Short mmCIF file of C-alpha atoms in Angstrom, two decimals:
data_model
loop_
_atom_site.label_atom_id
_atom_site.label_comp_id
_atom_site.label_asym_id
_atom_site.label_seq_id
_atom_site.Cartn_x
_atom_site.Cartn_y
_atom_site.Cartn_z
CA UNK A 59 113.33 137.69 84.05
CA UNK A 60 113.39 134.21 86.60
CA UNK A 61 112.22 131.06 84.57
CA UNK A 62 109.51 129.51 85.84
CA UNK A 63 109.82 127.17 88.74
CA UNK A 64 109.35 123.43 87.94
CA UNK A 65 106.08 122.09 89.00
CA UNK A 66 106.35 118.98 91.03
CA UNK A 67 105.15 115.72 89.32
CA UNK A 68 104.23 112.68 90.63
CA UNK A 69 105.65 109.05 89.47
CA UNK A 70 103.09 109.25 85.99
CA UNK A 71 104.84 112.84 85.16
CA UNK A 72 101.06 114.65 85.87
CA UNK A 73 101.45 117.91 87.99
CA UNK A 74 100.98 117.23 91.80
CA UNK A 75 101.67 119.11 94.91
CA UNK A 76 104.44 117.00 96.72
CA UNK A 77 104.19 119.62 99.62
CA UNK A 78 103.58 117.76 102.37
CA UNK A 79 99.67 118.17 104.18
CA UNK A 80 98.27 118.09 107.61
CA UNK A 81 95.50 116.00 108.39
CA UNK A 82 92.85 118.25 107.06
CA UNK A 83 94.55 118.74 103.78
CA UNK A 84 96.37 121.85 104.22
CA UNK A 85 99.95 122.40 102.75
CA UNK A 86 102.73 121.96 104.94
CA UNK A 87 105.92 123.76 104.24
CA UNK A 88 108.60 121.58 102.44
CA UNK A 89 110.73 119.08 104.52
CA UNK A 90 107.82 118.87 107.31
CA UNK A 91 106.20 115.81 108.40
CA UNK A 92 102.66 115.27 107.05
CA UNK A 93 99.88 113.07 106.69
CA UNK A 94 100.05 110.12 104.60
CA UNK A 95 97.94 110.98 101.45
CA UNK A 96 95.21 108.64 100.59
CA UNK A 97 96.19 106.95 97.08
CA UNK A 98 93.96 108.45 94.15
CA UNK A 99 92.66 106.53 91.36
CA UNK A 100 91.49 104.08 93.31
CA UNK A 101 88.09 102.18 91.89
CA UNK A 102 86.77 100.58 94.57
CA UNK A 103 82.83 98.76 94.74
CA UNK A 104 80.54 101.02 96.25
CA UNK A 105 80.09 99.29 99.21
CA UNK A 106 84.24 99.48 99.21
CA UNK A 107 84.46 103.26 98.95
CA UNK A 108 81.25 103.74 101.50
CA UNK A 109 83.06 101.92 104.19
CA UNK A 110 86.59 103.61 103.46
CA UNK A 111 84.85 107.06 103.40
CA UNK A 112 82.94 106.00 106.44
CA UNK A 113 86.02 104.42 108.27
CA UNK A 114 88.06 108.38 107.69
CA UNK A 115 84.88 110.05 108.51
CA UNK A 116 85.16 108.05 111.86
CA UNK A 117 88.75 108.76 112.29
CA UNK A 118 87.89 112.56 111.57
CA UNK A 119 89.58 112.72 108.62
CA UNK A 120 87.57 114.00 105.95
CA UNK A 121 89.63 115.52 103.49
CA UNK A 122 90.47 112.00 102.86
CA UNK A 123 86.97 110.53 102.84
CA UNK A 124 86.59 113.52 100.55
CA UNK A 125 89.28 111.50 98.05
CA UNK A 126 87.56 108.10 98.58
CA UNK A 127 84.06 109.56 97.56
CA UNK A 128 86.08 111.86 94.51
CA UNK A 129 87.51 108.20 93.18
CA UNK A 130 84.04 106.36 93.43
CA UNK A 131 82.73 110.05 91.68
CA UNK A 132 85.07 109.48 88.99
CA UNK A 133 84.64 106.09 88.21
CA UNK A 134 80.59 106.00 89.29
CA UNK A 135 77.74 105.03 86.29
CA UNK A 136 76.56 108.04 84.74
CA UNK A 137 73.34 107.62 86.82
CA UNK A 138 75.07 107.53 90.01
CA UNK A 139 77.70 110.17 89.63
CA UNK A 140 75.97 112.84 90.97
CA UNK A 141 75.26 110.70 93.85
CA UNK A 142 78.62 110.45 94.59
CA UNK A 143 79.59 114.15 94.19
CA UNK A 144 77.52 115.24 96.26
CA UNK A 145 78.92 112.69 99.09
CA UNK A 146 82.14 113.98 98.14
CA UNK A 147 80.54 117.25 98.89
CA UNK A 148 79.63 116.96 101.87
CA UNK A 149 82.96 115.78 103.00
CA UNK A 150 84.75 118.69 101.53
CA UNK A 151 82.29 120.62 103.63
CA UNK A 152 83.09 118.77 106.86
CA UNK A 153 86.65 119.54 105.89
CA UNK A 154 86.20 123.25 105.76
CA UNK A 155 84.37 123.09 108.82
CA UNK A 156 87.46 121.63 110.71
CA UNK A 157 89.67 124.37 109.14
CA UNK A 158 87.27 126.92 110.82
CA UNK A 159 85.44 128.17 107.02
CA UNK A 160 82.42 128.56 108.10
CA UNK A 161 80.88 130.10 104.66
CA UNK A 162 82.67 127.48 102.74
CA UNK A 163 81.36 124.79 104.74
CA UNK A 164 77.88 125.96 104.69
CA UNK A 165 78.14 126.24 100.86
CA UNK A 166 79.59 122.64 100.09
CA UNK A 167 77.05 120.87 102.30
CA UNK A 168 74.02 122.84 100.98
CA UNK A 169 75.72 121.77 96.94
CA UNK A 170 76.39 118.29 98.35
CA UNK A 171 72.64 118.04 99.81
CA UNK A 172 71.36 119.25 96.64
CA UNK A 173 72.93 116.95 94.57
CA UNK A 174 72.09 113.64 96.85
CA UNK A 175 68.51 114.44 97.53
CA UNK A 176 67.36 113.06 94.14
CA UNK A 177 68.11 109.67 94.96
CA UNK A 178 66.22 110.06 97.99
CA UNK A 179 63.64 107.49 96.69
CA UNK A 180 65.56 104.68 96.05
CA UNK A 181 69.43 105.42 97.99
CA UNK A 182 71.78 103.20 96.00
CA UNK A 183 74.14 100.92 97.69
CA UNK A 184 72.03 101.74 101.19
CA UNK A 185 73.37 105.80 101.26
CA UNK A 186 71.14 107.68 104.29
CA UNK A 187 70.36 110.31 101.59
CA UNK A 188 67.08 110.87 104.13
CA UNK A 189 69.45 111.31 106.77
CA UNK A 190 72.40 113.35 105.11
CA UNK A 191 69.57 115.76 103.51
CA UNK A 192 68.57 116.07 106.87
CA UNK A 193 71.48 116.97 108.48
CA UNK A 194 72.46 119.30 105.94
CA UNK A 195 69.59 121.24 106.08
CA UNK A 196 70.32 121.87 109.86
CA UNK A 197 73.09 123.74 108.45
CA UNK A 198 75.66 120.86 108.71
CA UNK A 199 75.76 121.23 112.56
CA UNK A 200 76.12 118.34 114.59
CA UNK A 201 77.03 115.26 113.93
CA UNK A 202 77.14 113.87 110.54
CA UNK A 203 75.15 111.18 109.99
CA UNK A 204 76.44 107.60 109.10
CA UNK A 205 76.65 107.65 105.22
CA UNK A 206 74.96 104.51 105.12
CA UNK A 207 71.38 103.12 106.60
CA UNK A 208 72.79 99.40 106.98
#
């Protein structure tokens, strides 16, 4: 019987993909050129991680605006976190959406919409939840609006 391949590891010895990835976040085979990878871990200030997100959103990058809003999930008050999930959400949905999922898509943004739409009363740090529920109850179609009002 084979051993078990090693598991890549990144510098902190935690298991990590070093396969390269494509702009959308898809593995590359070994040796090829990828995408930079956005740096994880990062805690940012809200207003930070919205204009990051918003900034690789812009650049039509959202597996990486995904990472931004994961960070700011991670590191978010308990009051806020679900806030920030679902913004991460709905960028994981955009993502699929590039890669041509179409039920996978439909099913992060409708999740993501679902957990923003409680904050619709008073949107911390300026977030269009209005405007984001909005959109994703059009089914995600279209474009996304900007994740903050200001």
């Amino acid at each position: 019987m084979d051993a078990p391949a090693e598991r890549d590891r990144d510098t902190a010895g935690r298991a990590r993909n070093a396969r390269p990835r494509d702009a959308l976040g898809r593995p590359l085979p070994y040796g090829e050129t990828g995408e930079e990878r956005a740096p994880e871990g990062v805690v940012r200030t809200p207003e930070a991680a919205l204009a990051e997100a918003q900034r690789l959103l812009d650049a039509g990058r959202p597996f990486h605006a995904h990472e931004v809003l994961e960070d700011a999930w991670k590191s978010a008050p308990e009051a806020e976190r679900q806030l920030w999930r679902g913004l991460a959400q709905l960028a994981v949905g955009l993502t699929h959406a590039a890669r041509g999922n179409a039920t996978g898509a439909a099913t992060l943004v409708e999740r993501g919409a679902a957990n923003i739409a409680p904050y619709g009363e008073e949107p911390p740090h300026d977030v269009d939840v209005a405007g984001l529920v909005h959109w994703a109850a059009d089914g995600g179609r279209g474009t996304l609006p900007r994740l903050t009002v200001s």
